[in-house]
PDB file of C-alpha atoms in Angstrom:
ATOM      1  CA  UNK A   1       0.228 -22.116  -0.989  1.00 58.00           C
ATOM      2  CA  UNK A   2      -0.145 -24.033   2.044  1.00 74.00           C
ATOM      3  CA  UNK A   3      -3.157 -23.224   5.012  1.00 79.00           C
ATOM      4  CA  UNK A   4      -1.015 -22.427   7.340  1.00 82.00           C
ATOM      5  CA  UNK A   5       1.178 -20.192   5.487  1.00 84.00           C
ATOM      6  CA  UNK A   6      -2.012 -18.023   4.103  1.00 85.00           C
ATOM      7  CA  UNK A   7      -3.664 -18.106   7.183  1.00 86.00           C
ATOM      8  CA  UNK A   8      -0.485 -16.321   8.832  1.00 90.00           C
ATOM      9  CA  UNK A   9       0.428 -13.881   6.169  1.00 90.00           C
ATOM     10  CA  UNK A  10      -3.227 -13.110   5.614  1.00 89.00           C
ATOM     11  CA  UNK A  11      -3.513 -12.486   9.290  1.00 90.00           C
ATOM     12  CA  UNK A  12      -0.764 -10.367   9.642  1.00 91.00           C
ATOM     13  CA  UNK A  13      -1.750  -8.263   6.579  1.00 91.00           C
ATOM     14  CA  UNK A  14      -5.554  -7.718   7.991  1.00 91.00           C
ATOM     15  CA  UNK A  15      -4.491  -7.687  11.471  1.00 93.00           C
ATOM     16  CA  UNK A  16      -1.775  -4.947  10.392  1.00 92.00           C
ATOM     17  CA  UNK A  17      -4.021  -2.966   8.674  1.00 91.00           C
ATOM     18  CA  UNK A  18      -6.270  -2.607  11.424  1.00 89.00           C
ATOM     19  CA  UNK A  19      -4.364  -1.318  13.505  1.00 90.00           C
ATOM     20  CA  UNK A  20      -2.977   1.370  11.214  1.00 88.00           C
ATOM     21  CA  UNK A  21      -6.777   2.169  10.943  1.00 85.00           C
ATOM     22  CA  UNK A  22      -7.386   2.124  14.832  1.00 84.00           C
ATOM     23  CA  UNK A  23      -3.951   3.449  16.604  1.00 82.00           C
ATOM     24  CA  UNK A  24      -4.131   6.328  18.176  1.00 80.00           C
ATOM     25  CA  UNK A  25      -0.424   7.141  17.965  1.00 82.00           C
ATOM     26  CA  UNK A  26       1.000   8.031  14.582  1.00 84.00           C
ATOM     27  CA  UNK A  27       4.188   5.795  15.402  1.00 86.00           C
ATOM     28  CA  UNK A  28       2.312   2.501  16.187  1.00 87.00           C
ATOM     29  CA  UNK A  29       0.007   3.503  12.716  1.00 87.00           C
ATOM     30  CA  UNK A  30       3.356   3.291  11.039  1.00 89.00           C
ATOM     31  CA  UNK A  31       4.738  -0.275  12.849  1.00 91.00           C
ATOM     32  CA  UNK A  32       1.436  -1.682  12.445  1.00 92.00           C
ATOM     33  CA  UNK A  33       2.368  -0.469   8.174  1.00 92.00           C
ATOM     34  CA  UNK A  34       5.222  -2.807   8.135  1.00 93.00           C
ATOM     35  CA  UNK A  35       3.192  -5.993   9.854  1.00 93.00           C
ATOM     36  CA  UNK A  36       0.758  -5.006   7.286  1.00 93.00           C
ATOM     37  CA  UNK A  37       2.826  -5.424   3.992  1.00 93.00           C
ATOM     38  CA  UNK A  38       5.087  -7.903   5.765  1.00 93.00           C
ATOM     39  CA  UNK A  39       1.691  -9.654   5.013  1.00 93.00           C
ATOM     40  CA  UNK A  40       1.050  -8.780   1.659  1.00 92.00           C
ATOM     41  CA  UNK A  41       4.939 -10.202   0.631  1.00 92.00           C
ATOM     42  CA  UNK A  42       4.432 -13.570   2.758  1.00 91.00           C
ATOM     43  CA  UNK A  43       0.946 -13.458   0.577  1.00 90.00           C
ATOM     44  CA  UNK A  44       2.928 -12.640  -2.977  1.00 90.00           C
ATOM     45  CA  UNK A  45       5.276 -15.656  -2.569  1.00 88.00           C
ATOM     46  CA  UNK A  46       2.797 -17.844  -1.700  1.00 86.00           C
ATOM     47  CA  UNK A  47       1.148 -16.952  -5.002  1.00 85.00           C
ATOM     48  CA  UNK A  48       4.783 -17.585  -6.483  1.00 83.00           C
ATOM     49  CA  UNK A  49       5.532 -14.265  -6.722  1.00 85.00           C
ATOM     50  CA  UNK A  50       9.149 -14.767  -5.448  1.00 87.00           C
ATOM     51  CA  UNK A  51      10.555 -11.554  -7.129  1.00 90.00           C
ATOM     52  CA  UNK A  52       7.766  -9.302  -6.291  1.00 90.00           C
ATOM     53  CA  UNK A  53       7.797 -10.436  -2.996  1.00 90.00           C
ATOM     54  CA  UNK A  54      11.854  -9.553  -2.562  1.00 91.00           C
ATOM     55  CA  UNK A  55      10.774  -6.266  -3.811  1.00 90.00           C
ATOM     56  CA  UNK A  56       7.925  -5.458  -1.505  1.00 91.00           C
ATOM     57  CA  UNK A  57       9.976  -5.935   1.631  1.00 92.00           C
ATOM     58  CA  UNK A  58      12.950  -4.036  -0.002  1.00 92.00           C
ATOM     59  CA  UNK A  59      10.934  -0.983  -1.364  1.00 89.00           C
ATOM     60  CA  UNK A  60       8.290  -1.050   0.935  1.00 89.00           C
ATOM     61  CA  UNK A  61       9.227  -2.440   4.324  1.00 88.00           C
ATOM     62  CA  UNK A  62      12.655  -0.680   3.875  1.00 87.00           C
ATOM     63  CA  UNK A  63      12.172   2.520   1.948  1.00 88.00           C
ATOM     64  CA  UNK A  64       8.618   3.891   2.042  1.00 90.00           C
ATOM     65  CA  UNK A  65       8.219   2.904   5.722  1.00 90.00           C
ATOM     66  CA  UNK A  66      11.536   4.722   6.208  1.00 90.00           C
ATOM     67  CA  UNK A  67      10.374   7.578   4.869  1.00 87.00           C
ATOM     68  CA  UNK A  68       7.291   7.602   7.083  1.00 89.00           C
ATOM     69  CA  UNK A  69       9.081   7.290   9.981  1.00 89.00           C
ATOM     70  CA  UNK A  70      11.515  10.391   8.719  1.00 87.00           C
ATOM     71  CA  UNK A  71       8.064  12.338   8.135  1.00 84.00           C
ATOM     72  CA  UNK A  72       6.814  11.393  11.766  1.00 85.00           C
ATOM     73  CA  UNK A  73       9.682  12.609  13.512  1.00 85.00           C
ATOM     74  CA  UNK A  74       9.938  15.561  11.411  1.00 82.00           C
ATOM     75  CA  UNK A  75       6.516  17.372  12.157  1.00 78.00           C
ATOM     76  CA  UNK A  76       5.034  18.047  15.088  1.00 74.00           C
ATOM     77  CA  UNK A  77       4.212  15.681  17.920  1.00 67.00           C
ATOM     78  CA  UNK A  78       0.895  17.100  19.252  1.00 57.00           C
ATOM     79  CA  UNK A  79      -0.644  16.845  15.916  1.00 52.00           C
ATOM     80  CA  UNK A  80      -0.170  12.653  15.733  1.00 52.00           C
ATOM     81  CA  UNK A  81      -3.332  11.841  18.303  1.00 58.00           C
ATOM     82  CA  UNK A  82      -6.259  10.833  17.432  1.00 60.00           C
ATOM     83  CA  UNK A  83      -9.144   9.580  20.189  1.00 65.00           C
ATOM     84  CA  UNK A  84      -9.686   6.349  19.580  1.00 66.00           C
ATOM     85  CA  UNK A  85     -13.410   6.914  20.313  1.00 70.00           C
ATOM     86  CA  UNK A  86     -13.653   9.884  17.448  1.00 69.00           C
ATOM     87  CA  UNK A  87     -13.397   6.716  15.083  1.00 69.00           C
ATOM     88  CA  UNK A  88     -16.088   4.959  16.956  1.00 74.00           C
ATOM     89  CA  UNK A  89     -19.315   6.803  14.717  1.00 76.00           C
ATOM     90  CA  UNK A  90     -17.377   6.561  11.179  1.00 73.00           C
ATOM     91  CA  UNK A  91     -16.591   3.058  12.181  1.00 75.00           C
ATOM     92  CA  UNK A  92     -20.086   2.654  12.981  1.00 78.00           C
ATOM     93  CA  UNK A  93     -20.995   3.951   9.624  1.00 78.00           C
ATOM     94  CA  UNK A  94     -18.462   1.978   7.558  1.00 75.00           C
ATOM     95  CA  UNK A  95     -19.392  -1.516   9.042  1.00 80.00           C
ATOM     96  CA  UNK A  96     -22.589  -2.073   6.812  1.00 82.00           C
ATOM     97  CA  UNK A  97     -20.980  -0.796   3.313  1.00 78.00           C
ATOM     98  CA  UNK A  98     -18.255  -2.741   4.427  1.00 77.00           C
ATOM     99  CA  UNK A  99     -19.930  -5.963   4.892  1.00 81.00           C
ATOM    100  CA  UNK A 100     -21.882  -5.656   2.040  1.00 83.00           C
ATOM    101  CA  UNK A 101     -18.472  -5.429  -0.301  1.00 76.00           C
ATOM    102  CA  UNK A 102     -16.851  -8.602   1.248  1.00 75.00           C
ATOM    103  CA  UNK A 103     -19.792 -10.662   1.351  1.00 80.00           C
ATOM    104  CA  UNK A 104     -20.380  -9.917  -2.290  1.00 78.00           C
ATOM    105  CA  UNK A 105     -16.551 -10.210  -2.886  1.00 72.00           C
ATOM    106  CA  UNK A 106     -16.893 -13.903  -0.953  1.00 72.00           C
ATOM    107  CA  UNK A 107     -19.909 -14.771  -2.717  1.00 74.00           C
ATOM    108  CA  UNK A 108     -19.475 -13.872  -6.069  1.00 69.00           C
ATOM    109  CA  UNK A 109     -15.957 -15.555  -6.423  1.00 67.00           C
ATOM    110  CA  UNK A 110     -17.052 -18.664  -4.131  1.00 65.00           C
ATOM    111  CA  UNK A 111     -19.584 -19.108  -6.969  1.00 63.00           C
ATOM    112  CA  UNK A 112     -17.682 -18.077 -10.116  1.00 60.00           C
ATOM    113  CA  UNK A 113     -14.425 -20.431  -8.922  1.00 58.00           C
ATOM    114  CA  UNK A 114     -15.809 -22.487  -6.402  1.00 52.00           C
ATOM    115  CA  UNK A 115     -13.826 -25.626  -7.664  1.00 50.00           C
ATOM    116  CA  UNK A 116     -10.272 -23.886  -8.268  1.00 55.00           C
ATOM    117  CA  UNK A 117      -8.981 -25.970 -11.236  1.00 59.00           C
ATOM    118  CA  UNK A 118      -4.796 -27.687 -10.149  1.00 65.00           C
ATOM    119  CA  UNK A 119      -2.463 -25.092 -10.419  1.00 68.00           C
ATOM    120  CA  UNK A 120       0.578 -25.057 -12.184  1.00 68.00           C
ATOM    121  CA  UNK A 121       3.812 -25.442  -9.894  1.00 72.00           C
ATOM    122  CA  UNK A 122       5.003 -22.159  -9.746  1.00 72.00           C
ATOM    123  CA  UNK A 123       8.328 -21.281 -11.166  1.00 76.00           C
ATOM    124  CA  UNK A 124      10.841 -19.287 -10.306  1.00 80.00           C
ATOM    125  CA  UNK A 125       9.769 -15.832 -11.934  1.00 82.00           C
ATOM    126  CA  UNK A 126      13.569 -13.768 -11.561  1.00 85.00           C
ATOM    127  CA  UNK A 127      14.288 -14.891 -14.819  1.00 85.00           C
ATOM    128  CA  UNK A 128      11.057 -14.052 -16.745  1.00 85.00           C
ATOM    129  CA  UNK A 129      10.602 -10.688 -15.401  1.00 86.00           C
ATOM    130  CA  UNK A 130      14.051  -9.467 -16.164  1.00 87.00           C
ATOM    131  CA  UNK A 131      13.153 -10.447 -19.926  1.00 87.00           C
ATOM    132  CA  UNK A 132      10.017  -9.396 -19.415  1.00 86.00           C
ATOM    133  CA  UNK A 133      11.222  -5.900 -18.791  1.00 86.00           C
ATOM    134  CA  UNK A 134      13.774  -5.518 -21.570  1.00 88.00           C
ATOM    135  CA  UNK A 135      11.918  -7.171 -24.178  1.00 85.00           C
ATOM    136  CA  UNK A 136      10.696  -4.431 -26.556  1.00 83.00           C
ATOM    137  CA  UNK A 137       7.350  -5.270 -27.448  1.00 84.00           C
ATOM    138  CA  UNK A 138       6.489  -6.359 -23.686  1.00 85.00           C
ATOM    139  CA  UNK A 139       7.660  -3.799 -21.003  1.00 88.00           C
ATOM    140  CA  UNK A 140      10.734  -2.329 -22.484  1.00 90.00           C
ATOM    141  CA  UNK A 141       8.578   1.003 -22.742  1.00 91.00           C
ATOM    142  CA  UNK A 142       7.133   1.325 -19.455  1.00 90.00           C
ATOM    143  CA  UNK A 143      10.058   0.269 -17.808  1.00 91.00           C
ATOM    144  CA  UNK A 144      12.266   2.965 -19.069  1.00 91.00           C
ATOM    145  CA  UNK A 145       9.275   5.362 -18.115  1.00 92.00           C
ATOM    146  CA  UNK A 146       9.444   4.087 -15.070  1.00 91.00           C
ATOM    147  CA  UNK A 147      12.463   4.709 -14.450  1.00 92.00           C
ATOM    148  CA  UNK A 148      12.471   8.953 -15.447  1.00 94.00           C
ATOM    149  CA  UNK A 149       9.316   8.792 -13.463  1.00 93.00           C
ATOM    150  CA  UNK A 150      11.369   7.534 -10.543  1.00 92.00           C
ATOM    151  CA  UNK A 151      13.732  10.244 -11.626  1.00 94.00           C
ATOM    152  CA  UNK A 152      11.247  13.406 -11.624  1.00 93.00           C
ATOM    153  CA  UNK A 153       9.661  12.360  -7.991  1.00 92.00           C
ATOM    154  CA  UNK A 154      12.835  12.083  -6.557  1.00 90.00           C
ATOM    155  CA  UNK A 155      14.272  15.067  -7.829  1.00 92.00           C
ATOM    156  CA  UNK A 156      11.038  17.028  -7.366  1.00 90.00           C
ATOM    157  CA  UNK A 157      11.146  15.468  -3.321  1.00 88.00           C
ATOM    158  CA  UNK A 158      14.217  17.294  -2.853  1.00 87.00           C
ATOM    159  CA  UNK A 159      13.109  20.222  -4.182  1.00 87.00           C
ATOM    160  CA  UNK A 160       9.760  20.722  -2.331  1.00 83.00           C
ATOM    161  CA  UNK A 161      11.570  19.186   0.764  1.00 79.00           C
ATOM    162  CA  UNK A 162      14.094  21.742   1.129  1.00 80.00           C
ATOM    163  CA  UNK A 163      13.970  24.833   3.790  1.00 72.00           C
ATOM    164  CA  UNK A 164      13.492  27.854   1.502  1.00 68.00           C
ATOM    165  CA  UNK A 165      16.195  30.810   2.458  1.00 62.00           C
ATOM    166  CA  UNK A 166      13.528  33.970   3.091  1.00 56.00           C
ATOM    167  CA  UNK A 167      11.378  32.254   5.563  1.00 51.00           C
TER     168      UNK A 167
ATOM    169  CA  UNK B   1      -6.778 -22.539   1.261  1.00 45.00           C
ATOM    170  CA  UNK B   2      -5.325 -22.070  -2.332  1.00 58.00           C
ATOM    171  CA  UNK B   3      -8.465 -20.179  -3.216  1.00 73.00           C
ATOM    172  CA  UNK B   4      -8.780 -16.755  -4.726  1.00 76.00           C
ATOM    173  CA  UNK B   5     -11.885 -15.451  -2.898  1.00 76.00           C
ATOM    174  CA  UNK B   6      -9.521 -15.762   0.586  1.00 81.00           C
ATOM    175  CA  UNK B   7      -6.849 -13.246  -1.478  1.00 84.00           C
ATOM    176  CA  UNK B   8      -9.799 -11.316  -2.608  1.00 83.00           C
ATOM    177  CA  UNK B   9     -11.094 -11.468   0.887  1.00 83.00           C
ATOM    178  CA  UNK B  10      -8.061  -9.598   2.417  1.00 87.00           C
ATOM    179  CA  UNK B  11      -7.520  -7.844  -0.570  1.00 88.00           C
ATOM    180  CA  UNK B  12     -11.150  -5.836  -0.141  1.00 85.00           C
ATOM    181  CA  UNK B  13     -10.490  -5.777   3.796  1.00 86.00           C
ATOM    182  CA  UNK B  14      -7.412  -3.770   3.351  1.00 90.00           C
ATOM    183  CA  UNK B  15      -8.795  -1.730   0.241  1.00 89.00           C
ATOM    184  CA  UNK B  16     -11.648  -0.687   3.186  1.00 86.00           C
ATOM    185  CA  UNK B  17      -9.111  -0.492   5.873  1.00 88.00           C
ATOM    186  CA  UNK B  18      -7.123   2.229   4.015  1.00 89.00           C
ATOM    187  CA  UNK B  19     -10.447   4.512   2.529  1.00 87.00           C
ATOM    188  CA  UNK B  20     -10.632   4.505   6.652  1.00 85.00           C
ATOM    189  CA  UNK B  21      -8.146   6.028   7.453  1.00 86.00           C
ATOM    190  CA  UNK B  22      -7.921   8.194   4.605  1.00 86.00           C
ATOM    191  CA  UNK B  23     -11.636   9.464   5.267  1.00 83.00           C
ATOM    192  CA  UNK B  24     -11.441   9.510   9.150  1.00 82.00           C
ATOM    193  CA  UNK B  25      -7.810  10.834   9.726  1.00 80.00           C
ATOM    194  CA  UNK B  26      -6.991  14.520   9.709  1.00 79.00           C
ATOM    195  CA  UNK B  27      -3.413  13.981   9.653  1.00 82.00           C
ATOM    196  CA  UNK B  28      -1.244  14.239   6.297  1.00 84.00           C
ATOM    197  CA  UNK B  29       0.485  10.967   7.495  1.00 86.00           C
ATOM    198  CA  UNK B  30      -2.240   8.646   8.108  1.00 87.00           C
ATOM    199  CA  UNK B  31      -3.994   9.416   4.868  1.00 88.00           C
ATOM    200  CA  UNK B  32      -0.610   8.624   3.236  1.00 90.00           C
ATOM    201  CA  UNK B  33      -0.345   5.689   5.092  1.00 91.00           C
ATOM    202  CA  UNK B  34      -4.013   4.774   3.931  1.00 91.00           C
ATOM    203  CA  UNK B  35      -3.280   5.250   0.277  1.00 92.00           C
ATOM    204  CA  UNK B  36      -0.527   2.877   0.868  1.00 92.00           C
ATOM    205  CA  UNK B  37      -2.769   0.576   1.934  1.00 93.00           C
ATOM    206  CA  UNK B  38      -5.184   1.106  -1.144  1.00 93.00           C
ATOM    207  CA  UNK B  39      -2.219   0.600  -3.175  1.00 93.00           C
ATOM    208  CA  UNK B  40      -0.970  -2.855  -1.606  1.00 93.00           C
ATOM    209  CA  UNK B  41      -4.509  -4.279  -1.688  1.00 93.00           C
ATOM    210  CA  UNK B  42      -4.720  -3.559  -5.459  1.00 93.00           C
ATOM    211  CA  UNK B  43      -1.838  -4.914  -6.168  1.00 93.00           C
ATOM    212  CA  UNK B  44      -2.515  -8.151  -4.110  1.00 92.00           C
ATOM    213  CA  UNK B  45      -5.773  -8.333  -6.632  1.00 90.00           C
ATOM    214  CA  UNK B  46      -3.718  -8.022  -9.581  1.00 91.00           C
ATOM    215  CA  UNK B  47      -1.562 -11.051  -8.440  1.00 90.00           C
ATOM    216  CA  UNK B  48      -3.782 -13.361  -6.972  1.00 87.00           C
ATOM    217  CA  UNK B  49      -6.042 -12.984 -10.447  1.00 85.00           C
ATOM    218  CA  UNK B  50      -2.533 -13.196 -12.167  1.00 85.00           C
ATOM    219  CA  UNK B  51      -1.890 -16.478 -10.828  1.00 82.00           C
ATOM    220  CA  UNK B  52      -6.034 -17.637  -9.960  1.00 80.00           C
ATOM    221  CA  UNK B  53      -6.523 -16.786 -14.380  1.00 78.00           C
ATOM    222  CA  UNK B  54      -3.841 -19.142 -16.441  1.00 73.00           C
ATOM    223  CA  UNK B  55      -0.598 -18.232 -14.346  1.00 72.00           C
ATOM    224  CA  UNK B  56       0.413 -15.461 -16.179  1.00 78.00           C
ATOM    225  CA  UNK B  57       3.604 -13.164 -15.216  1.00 84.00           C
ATOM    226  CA  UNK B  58       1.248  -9.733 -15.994  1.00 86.00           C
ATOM    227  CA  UNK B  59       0.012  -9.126 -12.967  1.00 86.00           C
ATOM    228  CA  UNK B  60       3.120  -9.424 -11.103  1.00 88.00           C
ATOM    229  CA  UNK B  61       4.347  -6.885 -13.783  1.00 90.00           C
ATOM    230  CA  UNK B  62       1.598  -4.460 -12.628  1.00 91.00           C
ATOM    231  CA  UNK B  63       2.237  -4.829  -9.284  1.00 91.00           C
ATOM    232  CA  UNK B  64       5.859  -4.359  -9.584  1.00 91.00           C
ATOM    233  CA  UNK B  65       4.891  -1.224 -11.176  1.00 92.00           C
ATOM    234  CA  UNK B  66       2.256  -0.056  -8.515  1.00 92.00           C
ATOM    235  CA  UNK B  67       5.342  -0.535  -6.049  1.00 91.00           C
ATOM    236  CA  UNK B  68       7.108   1.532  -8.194  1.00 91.00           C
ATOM    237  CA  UNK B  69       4.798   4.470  -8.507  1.00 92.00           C
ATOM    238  CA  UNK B  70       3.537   4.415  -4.582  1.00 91.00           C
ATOM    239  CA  UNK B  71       7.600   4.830  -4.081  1.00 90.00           C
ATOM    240  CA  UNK B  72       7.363   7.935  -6.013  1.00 91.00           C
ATOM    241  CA  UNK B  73       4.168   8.723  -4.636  1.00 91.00           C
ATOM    242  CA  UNK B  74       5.370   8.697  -0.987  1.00 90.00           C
ATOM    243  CA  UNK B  75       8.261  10.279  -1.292  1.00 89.00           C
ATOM    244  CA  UNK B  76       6.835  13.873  -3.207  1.00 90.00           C
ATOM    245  CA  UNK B  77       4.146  13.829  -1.044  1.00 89.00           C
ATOM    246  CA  UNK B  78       6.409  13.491   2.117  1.00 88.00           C
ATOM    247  CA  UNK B  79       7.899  16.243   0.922  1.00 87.00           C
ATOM    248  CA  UNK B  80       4.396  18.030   0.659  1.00 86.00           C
ATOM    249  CA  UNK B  81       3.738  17.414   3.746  1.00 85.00           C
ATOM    250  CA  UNK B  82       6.804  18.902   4.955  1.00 84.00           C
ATOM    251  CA  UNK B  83       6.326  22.052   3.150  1.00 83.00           C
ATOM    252  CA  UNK B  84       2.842  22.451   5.021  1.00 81.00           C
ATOM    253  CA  UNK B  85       4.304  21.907   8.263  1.00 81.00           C
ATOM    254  CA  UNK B  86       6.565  24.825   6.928  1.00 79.00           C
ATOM    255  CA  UNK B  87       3.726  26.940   6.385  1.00 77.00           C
ATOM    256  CA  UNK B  88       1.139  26.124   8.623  1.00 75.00           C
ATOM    257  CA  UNK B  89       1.984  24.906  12.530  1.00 72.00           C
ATOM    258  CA  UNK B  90       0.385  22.145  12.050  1.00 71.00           C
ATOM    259  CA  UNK B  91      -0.387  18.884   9.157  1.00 71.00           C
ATOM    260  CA  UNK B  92      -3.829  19.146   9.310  1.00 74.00           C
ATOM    261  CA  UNK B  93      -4.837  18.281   5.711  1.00 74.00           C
ATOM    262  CA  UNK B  94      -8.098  20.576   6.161  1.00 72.00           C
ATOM    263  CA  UNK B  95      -5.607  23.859   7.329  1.00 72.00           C
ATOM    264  CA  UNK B  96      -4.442  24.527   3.972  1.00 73.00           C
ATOM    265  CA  UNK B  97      -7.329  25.218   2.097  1.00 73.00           C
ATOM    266  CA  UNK B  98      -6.416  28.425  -0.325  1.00 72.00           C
ATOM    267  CA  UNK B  99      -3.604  29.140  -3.253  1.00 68.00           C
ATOM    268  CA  UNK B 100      -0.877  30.759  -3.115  1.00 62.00           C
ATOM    269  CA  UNK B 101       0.140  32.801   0.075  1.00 58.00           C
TER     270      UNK B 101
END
């Protein structure tokens, strides 16, 4: 992956979550969501992830954030507003933890792969993955889980969504 | 920058990111939106060791199935949350705090 193409899709992806951390308006948490894993895909397909990162923008960027925006305008308005200075003591808090974590996180891999060995080319995966996931003794299994997993959640979203009749 | 500590880097960023706006939001939304968060960062782990560690497809298997589960994930607790806002005026995660009715 190229500097300039991690250094963009990184930045969008940190500067995204941010601001879902910091907005004070539930709506701009939720934009500030898609910039975020907008991010993370740009990030997958520089690590040759080309597959994965189709499916992040499909599921994520157009599904789940979908559904967040459905779940915004569906509850009340009032409740979505949070003082940005209320954050300002937890944030407070959370900076030394926080530093601590990605210094040791920068340090420890700087010294464990400081000299990353020449990466292989990467390939397109489409091909391997589909294999991958209806090859029996790979991920034939969980795959089929998967998908009654998929099933139950989506079946059980309906059914907890729904207006009951008595009330 | 073809370097794994810079995905690590973001990858711990965002994995802080979302525990802060799980811990500091009161809103069902946001903490939804921070476990979303959690989720991507993990997965962004999983491939950048994937590909960092002998270029193997696993990790991208794992975090095709992390999307796969936080899909599932958001949508039952969407629905959750719009069962409390049934109940309760509000979506206040701290309002509904005992069983049954």
């Amino acid at each position: 992956m190229d500097s300039f193409s991690f250094w963009f899709f990184g930045g969008c992806a940190l500067v995204g979550a941010t601001l879902v951390a910091l907005m004070p308006r539930l709506v701009h948490s939720a934009f500030s969501l898609v910039l975020a894993l907008i991010g993370v895909a740009g990030l997958y397909w520089g690590l040759g992830a080309d597959f994965l990162g189709g499916v992040q923008l499909l599921v994520y960027v157009g599904g789940i954030t979908i559904l967040f925006i459905y779940g915004i305008m569906l509850t009340p308005r009032d409740a979505t507003r949070t003082k940005l200075t209320a954050l300002l003591f937890p944030g407070l808090i959370a900076v030394v933890p926080v530093a601590v974590m990605l210094h040791l996180a920068w340090q420890g891999l700087a010294v464990a792969f400081h000299a990353p060995a020449e990466l292989a080319e990467p390939q397109p995966t489409v091909d391997a993955i589909g294999r991958a996931f209806l090859t029996r003794d790979q991920y034939l299994i969980p795959f089929e889980l998967a998908s009654l997993v998929l099933l139950a959640a989506l079946v059980g979203a309906v059914f907890l969504a729904r207006r009951r009749k008595e009330s | 920058m073809d370097h794994l500590a810079g995905y690590v880097f973001i990858g711990a960023a965002m994995f802080v990111l979302g525990v802060f706006t799980m811990v500091t939001r009161r809103n069902a939304i946001y903490v939804l939106m921070g476990a979303e968060l959690i989720l991507n960062a993990a997965a962004l782990n999983f491939v950048a060791f994937a590909r960092h560690l002998g270029n193997r497809l696993d990790g991208q298997m794992f975090a095709i199935f992390i999307v796969i589960l936080a899909a599932a994930e958001a949508a039952v607790a969407l629905g959750i949350v719009l069962q409390i806002h049934h109940h309760f005026p509000s979506i206040d995660v701290s309002k509904p705090d005992r069983l049954g009715d």
